[in-house]
C-alpha positions as a printed Julia matrix, in Angstrom:
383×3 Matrix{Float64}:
 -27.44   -69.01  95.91
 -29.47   -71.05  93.29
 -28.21   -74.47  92.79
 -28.98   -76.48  89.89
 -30.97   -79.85  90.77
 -29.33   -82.64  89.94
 -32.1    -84.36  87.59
 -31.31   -81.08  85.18
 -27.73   -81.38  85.5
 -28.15   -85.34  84.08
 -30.52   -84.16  81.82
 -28.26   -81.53  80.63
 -25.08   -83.82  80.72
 -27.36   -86.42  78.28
 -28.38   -83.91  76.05
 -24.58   -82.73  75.52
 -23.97   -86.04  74.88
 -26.19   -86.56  72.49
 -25.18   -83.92  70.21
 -21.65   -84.93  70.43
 -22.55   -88.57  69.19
 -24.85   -87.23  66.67
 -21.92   -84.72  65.3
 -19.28   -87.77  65.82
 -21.42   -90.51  64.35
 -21.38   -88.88  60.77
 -17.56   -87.67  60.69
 -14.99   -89.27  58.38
 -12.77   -89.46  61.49
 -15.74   -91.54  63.32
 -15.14   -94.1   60.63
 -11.74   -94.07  60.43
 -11.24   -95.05  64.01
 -14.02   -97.42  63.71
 -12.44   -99.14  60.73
  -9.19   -99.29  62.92
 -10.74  -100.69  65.96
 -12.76  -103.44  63.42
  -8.82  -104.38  62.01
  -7.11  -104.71  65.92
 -10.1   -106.91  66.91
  -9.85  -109.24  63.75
  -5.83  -109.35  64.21
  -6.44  -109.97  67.79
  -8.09  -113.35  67.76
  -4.36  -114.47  66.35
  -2.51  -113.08  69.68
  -2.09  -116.49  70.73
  -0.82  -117.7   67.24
   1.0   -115.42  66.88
   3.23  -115.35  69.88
   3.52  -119.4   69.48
   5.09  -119.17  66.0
   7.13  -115.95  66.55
   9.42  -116.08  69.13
  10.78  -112.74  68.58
   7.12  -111.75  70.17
   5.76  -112.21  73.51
   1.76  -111.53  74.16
   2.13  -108.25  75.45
   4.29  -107.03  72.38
   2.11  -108.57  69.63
  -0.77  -106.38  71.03
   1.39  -103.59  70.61
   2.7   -104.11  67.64
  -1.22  -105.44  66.07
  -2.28  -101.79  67.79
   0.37   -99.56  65.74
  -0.3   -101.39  62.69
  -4.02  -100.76  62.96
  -3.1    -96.98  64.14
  -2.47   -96.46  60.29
  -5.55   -96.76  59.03
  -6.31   -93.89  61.07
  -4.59   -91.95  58.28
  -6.0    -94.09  55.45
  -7.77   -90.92  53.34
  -4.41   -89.2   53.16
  -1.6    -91.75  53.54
  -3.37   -95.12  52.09
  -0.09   -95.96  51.21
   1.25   -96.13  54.28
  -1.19   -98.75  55.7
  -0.08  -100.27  52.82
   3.56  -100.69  53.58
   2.67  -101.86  56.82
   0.35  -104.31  56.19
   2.85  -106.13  53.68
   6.06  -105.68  56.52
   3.18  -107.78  58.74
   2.46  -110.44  55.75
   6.33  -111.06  55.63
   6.95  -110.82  59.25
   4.18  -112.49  61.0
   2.44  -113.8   58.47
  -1.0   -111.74  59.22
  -3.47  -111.07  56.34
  -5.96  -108.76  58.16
  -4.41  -105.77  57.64
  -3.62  -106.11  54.17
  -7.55  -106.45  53.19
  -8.03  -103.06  54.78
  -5.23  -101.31  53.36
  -5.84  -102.32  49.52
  -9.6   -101.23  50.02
  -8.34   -97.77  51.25
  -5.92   -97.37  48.4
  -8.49   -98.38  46.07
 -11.29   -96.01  47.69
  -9.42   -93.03  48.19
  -6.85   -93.26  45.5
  -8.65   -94.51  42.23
  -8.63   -97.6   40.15
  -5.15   -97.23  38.88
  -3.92   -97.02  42.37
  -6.07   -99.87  43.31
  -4.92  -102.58  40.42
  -1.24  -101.42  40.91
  -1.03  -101.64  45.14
  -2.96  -105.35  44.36
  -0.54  -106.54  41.54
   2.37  -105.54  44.26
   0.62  -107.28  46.56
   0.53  -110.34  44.13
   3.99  -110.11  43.97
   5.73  -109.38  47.69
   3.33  -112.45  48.51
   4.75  -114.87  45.6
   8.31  -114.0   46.44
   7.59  -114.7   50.02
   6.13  -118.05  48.82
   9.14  -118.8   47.2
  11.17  -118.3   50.64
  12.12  -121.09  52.27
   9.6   -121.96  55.72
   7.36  -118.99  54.84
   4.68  -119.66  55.3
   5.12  -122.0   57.58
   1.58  -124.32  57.83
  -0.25  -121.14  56.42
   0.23  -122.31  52.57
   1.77  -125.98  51.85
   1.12  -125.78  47.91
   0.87  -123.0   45.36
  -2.57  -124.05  45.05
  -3.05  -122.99  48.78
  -1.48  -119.71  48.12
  -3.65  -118.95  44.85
  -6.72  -119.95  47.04
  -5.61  -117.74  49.97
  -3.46  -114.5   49.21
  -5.11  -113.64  45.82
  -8.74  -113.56  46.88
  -8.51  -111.62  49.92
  -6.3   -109.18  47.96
  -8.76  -108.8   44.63
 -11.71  -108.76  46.69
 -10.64  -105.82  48.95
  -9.31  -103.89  46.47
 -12.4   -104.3   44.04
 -14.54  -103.4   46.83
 -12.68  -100.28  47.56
 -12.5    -99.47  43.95
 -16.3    -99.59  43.5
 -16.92   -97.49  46.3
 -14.77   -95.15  45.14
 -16.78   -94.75  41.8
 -19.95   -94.8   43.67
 -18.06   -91.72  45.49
 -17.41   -90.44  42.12
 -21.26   -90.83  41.07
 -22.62   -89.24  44.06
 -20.23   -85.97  43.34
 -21.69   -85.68  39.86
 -24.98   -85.52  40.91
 -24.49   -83.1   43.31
 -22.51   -80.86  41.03
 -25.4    -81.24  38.86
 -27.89   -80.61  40.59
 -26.8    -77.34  42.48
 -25.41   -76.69  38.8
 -29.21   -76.9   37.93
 -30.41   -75.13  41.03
 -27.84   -72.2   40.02
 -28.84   -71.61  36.93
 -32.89   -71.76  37.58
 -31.69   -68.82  40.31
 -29.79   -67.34  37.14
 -32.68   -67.54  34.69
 -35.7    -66.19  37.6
 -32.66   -63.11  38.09
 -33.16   -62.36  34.81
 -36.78   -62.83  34.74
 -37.2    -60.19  37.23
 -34.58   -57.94  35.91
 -36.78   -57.62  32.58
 -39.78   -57.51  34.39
 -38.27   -54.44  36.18
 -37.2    -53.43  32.83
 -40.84   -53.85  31.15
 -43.08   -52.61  34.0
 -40.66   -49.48  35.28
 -39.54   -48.91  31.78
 -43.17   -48.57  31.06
 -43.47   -45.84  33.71
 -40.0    -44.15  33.21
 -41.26   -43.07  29.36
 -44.64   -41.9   30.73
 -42.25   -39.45  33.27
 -40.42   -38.48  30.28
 -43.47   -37.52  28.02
 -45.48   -35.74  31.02
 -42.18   -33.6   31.95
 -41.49   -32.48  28.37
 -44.51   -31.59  28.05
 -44.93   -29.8   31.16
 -41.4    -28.35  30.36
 -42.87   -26.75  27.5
 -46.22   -25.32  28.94
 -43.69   -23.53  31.88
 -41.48   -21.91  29.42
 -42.36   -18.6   30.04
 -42.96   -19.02  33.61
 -40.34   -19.58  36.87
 -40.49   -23.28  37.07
 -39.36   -23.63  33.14
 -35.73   -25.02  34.39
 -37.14   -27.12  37.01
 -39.17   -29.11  34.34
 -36.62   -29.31  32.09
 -33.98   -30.65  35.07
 -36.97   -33.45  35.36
 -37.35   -34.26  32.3
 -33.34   -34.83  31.63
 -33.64   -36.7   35.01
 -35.98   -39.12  33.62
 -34.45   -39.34  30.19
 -31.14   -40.21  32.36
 -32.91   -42.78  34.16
 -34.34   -44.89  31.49
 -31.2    -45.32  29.49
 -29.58   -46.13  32.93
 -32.42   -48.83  33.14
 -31.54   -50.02  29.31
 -28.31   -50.2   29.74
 -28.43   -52.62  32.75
 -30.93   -54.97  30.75
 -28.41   -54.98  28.01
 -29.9    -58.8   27.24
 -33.28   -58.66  27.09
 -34.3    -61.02  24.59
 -37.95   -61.62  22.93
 -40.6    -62.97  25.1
 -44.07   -62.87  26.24
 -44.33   -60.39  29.41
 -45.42   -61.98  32.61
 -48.76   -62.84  32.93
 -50.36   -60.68  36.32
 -52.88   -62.23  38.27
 -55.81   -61.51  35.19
 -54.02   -64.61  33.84
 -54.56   -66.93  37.29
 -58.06   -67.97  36.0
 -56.62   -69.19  32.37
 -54.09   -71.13  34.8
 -55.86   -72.54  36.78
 -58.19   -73.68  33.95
 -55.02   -75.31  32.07
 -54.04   -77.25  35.37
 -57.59   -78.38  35.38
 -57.29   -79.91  32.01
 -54.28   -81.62  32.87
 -56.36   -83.74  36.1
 -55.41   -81.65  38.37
 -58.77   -78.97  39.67
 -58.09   -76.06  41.16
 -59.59   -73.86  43.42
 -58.59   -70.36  43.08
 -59.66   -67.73  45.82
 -58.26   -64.02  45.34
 -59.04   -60.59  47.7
 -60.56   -57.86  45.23
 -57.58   -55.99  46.2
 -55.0    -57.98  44.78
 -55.97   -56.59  41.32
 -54.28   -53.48  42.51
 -51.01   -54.78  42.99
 -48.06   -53.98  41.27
 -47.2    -55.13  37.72
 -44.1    -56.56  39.61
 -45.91   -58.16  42.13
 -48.96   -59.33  40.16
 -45.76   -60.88  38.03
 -44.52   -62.66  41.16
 -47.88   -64.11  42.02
 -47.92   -65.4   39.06
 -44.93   -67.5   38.6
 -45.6    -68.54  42.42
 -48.96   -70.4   41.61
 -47.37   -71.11  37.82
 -44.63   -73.5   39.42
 -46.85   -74.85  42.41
 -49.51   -76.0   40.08
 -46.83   -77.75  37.6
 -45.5    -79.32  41.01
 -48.59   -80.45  41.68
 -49.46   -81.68  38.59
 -46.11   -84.26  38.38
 -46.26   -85.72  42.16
 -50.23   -85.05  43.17
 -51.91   -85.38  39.35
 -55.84   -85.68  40.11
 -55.59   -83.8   43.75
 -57.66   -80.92  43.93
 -55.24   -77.66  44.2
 -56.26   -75.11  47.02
 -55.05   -71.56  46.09
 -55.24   -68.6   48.26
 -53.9    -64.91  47.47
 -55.05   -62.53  49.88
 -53.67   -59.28  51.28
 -53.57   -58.01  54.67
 -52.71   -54.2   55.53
 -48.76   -54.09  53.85
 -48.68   -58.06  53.44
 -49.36   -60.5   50.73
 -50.1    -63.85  50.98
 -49.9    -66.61  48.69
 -50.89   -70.28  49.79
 -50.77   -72.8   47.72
 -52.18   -76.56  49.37
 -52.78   -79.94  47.36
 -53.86   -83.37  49.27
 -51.05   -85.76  49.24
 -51.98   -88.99  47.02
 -52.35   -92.28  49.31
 -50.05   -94.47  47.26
 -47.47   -91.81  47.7
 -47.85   -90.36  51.02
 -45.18   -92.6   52.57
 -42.48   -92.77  49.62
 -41.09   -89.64  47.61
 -41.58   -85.97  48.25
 -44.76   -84.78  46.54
 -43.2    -81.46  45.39
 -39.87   -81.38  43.92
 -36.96   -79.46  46.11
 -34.78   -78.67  42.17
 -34.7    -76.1   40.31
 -37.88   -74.97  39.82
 -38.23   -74.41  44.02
 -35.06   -72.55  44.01
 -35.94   -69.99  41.48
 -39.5    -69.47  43.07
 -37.93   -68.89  46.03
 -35.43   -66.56  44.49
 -38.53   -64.45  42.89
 -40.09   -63.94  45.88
 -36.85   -63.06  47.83
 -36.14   -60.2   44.72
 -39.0    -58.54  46.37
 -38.36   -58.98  49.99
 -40.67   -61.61  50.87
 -39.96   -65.38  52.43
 -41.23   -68.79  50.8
 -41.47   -71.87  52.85
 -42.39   -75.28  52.05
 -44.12   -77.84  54.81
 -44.99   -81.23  54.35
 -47.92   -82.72  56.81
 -49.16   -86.22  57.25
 -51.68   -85.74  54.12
 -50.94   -82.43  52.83
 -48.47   -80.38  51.1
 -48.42   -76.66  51.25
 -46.38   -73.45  49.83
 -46.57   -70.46  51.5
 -44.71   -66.85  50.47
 -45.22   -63.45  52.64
 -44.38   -60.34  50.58
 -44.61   -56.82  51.17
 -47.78   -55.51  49.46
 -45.86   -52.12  48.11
């Protein structure tokens, strides 16, 4: 029987544990129990105080009471309110202001500003009334000035703080939407792209069917085969409104360029700073019109990459085919005074709907960033 040694066991045990920390570090619920641990500890430097001036507390109890208290802000995204309540049953009762700074900046972060002002202006108030109370708070405030200088601060500043962060929450959500809206949409617009391409180029071919069987129809009509033409030529008639009737938006615009236009390109991206080096197998010229289309937009949004984050880098590009594969590489030298601070080609819109061209014909795309280099790659089948 095979026994696992011990060093892989540890090693396997570590490893486990990593991934669990790694998963648990960035959870919500990692930070939740983190922000109630932070809360006990702070409370928990006032044990002592607080079991001198209460005597309805011993040691032991105030720990358990501080440790239920702080249990709430376990809940803090759903129930802020509840932390809340707490926190102001602990200002009146034992005259403890930790828990109040936490649970203002959760109703604040997770509730909105509205929520925010109104918990703090309550706040304002339980606290004043209290003030008002006869040996509350004991030595904590002797003069209204003392209270003014104590309670409001901590309660403004929390629930500022928690207000911000929830509009910096509210920022970061925009973007996003934003941006996939934008990715979505470039996907949207390169879907269409290729749908009149498909139009143009098999349209194109569809009519030439059309013409060739009516007139072979009407060569055969005295012979056997006389129906059989006809059947194709209906067939193909069928087929092309089938084929207009999909594109129903086509729209005026310049057809794709193929891969006769790479040279005009790659002159244009020249002229902007930014030379290129085309290299092309003689056999690419036989390609497809759909494919030629596809190289086309590849390099197209490569070189206009390059041009914004690598302007004045020489531009390697490669199309070559090999038995049923195509191959487009596309390579520019990373800048030095940008090598170490932003991506050098954009990951928006423009990617996406590369990508999405390339995937329309069954190919992959992938993007990989080296130490000095950047370089796009997409595999496609060659028919």
């Amino acid at each position: 029987m095979h026994v696992k040694p011990a060093a892989s066991a540890v090693q396997w045990a570590a490893a486990t544990g990593r991934r669990l920390a790694e998963s648990w570090a960035g959870s919500p619920r990692a930070l939740d129990v983190l922000t109630a641990l932070s809360c006990l500890a702070l409370m928990a430097l006032d044990l002592p105080g607080l079991a001198a001036a209460d005597n309805s507390l011993s040691g032991p109890m105030a720990a358990v009471v501080l440790a239920l208290g702080s249990a709430t802000l376990l809940v803090r995204r759903r129930l802020p309110w509840l932390s809340l309540a707490v926190a102001l049953v602990f200002i009146g009762w034992l005259h403890e202001l930790t828990l109040i700074q936490f649970a203002l900046y959760s109703v604040g972060r997770f509730r909105g500003r509205l929520a925010g002002v109104l918990a703090t202006l309550g706040y304002f108030a339980f606290t004043l009334i209290l003030f008002t109370v006869p040996g509350w708070p004991l030595d904590r405030a002797a003069s209204f000035s003392s209270f003014l200088s104590l309670v409001v601060p901590i309660g403004a500043l929390a629930s500022a703080v928690g207000i911000a962060a929830y509009r910096q929450d509210l920022v970061r959500e925009l973007d996003s939407r934003r941006a996939e809206s934008a990715v979505l949409q470039a996907v949207q617009q390169e879907r269409t792209s290729v749908a009149r391409d498909v139009h143009d180029f098999v349209g194109r071919e569809l009519t030439l069917l059309t013409v060739r069987s009516e007139v072979l129809s009407l060569r055969s009509r005295e012979t056997a085969y006389a129906k059989d033409f006809e059947e194709l030529a209906d067939t193909a008639r069928r087929a092309h409104l089938v084929l207009n009737e999909i594109i129903v938006q086509r729209g005026e615009r310049a057809a794709t360029p193929g891969v006769d236009g790479l040279p005009a390109l790659a002159d244009e991206s020249g002229r902007a700073g930014s030379p290129v080096r085309l290299a092309m197998d003689a056999d690419v010229h036989t390609l497809s019109p759909l494919r030629q289309a596809a190289v086309y937009r590849v390099v197209q949004e490569c070189l206009t990459n390059a041009a914004k984050h690598a302007g004045g880098e020489t531009v390697d590009v490669s199309i070559s085919t090999d038995g049923t594969e195509l191959r487009i590489a596309v390579s520019n030298t990373l800048p030095t005074r940008t090598a170490a601070g932003r991506a050098p080609v954009s990951a928006g819109s423009g990617t996406a709907s590369m990508a999405e061209r390339v995937r329309s014909l069954g190919g992959t795309l992938t993007a990989r960033r080296t130490s000095n280099a950047y370089e796009v790659v997409a595999t496609l089948p060659r028919f």
